[in-house]
Coordinates of C-alpha atoms in Angstrom, one line a residue:
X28 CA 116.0 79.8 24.0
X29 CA 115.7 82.0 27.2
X30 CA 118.2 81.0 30.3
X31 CA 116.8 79.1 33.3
X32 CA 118.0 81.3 36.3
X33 CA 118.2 79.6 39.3
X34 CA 116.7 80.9 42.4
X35 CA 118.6 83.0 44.7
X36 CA 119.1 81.3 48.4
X37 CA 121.3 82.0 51.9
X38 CA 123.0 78.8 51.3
X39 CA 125.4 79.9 48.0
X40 CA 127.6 82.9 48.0
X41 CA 130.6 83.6 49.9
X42 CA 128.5 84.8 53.1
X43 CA 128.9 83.7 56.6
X44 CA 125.2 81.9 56.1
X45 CA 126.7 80.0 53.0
X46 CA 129.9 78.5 54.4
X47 CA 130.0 75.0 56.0
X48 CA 130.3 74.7 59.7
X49 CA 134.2 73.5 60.4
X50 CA 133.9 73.5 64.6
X51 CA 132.7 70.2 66.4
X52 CA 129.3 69.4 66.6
X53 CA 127.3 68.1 70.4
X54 CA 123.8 67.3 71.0
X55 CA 121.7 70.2 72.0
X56 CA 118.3 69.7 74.0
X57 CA 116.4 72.8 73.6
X58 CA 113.3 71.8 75.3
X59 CA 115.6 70.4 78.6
X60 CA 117.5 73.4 78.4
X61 CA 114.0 75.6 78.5
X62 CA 112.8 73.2 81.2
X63 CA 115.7 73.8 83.7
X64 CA 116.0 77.3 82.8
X65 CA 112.2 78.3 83.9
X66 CA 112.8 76.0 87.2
X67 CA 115.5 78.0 87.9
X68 CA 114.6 81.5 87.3
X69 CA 111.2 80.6 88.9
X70 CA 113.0 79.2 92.3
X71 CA 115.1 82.3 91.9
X72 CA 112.1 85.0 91.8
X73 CA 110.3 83.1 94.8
X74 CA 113.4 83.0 97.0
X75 CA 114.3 86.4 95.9
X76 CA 110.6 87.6 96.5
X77 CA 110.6 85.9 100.2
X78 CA 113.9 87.4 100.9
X79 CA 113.7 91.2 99.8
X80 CA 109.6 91.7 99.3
X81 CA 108.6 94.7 100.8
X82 CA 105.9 94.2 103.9
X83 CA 102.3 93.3 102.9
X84 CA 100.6 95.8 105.5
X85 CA 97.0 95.9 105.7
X86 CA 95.4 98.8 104.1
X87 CA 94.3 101.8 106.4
X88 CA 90.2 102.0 106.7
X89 CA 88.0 103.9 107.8
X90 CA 86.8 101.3 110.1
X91 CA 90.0 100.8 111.1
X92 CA 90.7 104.8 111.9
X93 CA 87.7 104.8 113.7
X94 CA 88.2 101.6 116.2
X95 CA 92.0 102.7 116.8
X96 CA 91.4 106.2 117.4
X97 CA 88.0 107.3 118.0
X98 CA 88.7 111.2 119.6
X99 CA 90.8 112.3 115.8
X100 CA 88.1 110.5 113.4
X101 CA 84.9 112.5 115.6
X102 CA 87.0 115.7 115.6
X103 CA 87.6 115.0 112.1
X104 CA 83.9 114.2 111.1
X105 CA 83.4 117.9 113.0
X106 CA 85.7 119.8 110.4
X107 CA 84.0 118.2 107.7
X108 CA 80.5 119.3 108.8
X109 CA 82.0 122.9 109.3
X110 CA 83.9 123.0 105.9
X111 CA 87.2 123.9 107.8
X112 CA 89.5 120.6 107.0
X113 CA 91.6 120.6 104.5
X114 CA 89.7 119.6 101.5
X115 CA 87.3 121.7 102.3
X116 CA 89.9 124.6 101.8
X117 CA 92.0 122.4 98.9
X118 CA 89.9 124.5 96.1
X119 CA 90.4 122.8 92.5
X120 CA 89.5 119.7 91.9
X121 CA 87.5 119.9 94.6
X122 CA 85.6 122.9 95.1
X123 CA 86.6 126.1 94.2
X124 CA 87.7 128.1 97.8
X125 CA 89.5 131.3 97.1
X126 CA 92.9 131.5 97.3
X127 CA 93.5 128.3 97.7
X128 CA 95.6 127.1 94.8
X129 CA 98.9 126.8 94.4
X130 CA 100.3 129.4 91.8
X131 CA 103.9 131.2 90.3
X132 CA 102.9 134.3 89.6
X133 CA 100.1 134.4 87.0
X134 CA 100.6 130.6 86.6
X135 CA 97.5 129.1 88.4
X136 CA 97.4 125.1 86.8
X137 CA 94.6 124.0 89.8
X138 CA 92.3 126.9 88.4
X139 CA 93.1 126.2 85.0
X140 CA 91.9 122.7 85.6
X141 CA 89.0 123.4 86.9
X142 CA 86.4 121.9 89.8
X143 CA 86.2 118.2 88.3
X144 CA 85.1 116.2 91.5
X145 CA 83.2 118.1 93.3
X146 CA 82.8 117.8 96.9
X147 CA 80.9 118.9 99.8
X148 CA 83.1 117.7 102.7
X149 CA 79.3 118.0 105.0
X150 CA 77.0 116.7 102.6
X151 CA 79.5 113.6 100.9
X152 CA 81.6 112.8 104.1
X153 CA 78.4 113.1 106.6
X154 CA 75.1 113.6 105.6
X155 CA 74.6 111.5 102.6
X156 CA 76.4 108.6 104.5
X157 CA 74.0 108.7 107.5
X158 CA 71.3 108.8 105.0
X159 CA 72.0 105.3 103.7
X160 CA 71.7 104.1 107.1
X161 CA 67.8 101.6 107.8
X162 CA 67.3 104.4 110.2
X163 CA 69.2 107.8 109.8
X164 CA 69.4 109.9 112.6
X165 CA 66.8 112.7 113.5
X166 CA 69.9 115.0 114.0
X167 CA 70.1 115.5 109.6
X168 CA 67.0 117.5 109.5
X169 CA 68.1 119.9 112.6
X170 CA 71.3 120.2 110.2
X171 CA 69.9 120.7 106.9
X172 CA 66.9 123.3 108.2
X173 CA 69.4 125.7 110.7
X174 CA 71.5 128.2 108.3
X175 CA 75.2 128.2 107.3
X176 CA 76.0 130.7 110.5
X177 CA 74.1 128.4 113.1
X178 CA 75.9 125.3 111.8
X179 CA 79.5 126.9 111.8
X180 CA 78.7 128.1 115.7
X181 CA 77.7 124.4 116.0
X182 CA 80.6 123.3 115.0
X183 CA 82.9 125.4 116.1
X184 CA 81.5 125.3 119.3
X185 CA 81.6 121.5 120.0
X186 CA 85.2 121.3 117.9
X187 CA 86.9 124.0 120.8
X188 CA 85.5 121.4 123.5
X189 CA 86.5 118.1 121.8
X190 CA 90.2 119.9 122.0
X191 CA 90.0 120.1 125.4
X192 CA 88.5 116.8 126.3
X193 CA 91.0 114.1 127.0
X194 CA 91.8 112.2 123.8
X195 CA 89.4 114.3 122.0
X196 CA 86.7 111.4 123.4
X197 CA 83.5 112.6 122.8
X198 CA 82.4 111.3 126.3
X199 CA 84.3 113.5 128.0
X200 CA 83.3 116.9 126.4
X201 CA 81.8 119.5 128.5
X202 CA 78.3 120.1 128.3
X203 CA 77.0 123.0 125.8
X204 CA 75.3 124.5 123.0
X205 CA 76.5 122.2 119.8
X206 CA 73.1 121.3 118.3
X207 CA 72.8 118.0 115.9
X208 CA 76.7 117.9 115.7
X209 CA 77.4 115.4 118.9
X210 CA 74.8 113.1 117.1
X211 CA 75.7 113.1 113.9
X212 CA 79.1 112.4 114.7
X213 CA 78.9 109.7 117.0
X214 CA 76.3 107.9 114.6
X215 CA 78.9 108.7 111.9
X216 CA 81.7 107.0 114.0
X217 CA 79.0 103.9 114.9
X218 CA 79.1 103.7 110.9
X219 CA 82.9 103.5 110.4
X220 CA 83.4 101.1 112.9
X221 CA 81.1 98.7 111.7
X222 CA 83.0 99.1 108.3
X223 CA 79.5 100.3 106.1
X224 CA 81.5 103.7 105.7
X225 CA 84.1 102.7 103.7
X226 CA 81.8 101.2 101.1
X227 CA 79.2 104.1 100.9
X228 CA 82.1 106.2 100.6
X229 CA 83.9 104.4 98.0
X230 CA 80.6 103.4 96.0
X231 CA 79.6 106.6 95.1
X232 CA 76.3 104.9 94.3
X233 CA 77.7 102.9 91.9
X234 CA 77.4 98.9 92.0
X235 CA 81.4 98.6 92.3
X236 CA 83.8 100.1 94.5
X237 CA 86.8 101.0 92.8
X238 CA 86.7 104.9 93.5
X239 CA 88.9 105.7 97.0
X240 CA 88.9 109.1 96.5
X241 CA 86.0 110.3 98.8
X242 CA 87.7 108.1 101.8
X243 CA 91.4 108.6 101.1
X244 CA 90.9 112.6 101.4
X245 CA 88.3 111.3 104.5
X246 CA 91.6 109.9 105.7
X247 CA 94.0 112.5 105.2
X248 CA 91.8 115.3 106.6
X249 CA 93.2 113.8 109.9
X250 CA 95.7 113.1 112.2
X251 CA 95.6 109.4 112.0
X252 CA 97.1 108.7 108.3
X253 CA 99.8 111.2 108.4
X254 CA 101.0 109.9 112.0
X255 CA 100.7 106.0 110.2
X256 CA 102.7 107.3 107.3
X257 CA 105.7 109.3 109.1
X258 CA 106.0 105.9 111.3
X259 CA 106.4 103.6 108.3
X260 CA 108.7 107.0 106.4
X261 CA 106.1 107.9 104.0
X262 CA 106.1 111.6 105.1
X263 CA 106.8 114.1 102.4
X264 CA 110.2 115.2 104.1
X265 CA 111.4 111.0 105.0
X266 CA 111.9 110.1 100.6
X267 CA 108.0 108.7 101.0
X268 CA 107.3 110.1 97.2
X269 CA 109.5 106.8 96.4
X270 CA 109.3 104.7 99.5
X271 CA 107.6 101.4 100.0
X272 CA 106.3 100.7 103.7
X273 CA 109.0 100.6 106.4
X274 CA 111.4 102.5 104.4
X275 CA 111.8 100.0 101.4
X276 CA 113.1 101.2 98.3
X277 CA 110.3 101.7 96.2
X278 CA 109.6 104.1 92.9
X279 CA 113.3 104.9 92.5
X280 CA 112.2 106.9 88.7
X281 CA 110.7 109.6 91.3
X282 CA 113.7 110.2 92.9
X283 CA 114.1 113.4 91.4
X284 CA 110.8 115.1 92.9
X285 CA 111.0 113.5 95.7
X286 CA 114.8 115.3 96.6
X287 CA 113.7 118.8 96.4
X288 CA 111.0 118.1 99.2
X289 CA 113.9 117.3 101.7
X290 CA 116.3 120.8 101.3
X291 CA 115.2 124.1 101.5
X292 CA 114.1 126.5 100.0
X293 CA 111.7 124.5 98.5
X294 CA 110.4 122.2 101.1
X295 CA 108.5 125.2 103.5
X296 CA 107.7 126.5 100.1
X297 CA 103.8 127.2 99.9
X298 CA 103.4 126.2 96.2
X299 CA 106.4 123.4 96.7
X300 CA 104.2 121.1 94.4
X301 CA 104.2 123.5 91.1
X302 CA 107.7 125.0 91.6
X303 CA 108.7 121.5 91.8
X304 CA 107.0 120.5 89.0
X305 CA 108.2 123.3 86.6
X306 CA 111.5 122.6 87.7
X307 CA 111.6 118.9 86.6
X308 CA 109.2 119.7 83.4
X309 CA 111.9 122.3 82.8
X310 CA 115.0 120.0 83.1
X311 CA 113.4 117.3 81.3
X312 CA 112.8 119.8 78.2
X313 CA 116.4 120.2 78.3
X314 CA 117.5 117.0 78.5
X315 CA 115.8 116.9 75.0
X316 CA 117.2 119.4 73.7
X317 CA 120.8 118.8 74.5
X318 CA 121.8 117.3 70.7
X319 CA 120.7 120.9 69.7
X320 CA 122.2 122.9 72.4
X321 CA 125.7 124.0 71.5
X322 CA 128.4 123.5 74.7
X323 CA 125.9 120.5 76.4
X324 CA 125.8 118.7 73.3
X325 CA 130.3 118.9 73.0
X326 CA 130.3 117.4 76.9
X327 CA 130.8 113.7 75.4
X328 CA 133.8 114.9 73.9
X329 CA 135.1 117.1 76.8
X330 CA 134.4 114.6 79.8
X331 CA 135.1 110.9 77.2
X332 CA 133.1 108.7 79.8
X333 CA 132.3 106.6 76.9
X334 CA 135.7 105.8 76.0
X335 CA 136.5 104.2 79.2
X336 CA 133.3 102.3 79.5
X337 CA 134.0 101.2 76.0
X338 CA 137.7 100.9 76.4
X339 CA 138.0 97.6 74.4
X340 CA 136.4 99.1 70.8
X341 CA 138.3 102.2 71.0
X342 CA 141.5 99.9 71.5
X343 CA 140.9 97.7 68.5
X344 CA 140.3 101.0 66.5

């Protein structure tokens, strides 16, 4: 007759599981013990939240730009119409101006990448708004019919006298030859300030507006953002790579770029962006590679940080 073999289990053996519990025994509420415990941590994370959140500013517009400082948005609008901000000149992903991208020698990543948004600072930042309007201005077909060297003496023209106006206000420019530019401007700024700018921009003739491209580099082409950011220490040489608003500690993990920005050589560096970047993909590769790299890979044995961080374990052994 063949044995019956009973069925192995946790409970029989000498194991820790199979051994009867000796201690004392006391009640034990799990689902009161849950209860308090998400009270707690959820009094906790508001308090902590009201205490130590960073600001909640209002996001920067267009329309707001454009109400607070008229004279930089207008000669801003100008650049964009003569291709001479600075995404007009950014080349790659943008357009392709030459000699415009950042390089190490042979190294050129922006070319390499190619044009993938394209943009025509006068047609997407000025005409093709003031199209959208019930009743665009007459001043888009003087624009579109005069040629590439009227428009630059257009607007070049009319941007030397906004500099000398007082707070670049259109009103107070000096009379002269600037063709359709005064009008398209001024209808352009009449557009911001009624906030309809901000959407065409950011619709892209889509049904949703979830693209901020077209208005954030709108933005940055002048004065007004960068003067908003180095007051709340977001500027490129204040930490602002890993700042919140008002100097709050923010995106700590980007320490790292963010420190070569503030010492030298690197921050007057023209191509600061891709030596900075090759530096950190650089040290990252060899942070990898430091079990295989003999010397880095003996330091835990040279310099025993462990040990004293894990004093007890090395003292029982």
């Amino acid at each position: 007759m063949s044995k019956k073999i009973s069925p192995m289990s946790w409970r029989k053996g000498n194991g820790i599981a199979g051994r009867s519990w000796k201690g004392t025994n006391r009640e034990y509420d799990l689902f009161k013990e849950l209860t308090v415990g998400v009270v707690v941590v959820s009094l906790l994370v508001v308090a902590a939240s009201a205490i130590f959140s960073s600001p909640d500013d209002h996001s920067v517009t267009l329309k707001s730009w454009a109400t607070s400082q008229p004279g930089d948005f207008v000669v801003t609008a100008n650049a964009e119409l003569g291709g001479t901000s600075d995404t007009a000149g950014y080349g790659p992903p943008y357009n392709s101006t030459s000699g415009s991208t950042q390089t190490i020698g042979a190294l050129d990543l922006q070319s390499l990448a190619g044009v993938k948004i394209p943009i025509d600072t006068s047609k997407d930042f000025v005409i093709d708004p003031l199209k959208t309007l019930p009743n665009p201005p007459a001043a888009i077909a003087t624009w579109t019919a005069a040629s590439s060297d009227e428009q630059a003496a257009w607007t070049l023209a009319y941007g030397k006298a906004l500099d000398k106006a007082k707070n670049n206000n259109p009103s107070n420019v000096a009379t002269g030859n600037y063709g359709p530019v005064p009008a398209l401007t001024n209808s352009l700024l009449t557009m911001a300030k009624q906030g309809s700018l901000d959407s065409v921009l950011q619709s892209g003739g889509s049904f949703y507006n979830f693209n901020y491209t077209r208005s954030v580099l709108f933005l940055g082409d002048g004065a007004y953002l960068n003067n908003l950011a180095s007051t709340l220490h977001l500027g490129g040489d204040q930490w602002g790579m890993m700042n919140e608003t008002g100097n709050y500690p923010g995106q700590s993990w980007l320490w790292l770029f963010s420190a070569f920005y503030q010492v030298e050589p690197f921050k007057s560096l023209p191509n600061a962006d891709l030596v900075v970047l090759m530096i950190v993909v650089a040290l990252t590769v060899l942070l990898m590679l430091v079990p295989l790299i003999p010397g880095l890979r003996s330091l835990p044995k040279i310099i025993p940080i462990h040990r004293l961080i894990w004093r007890n374990y090395y003292k029982r052994r």
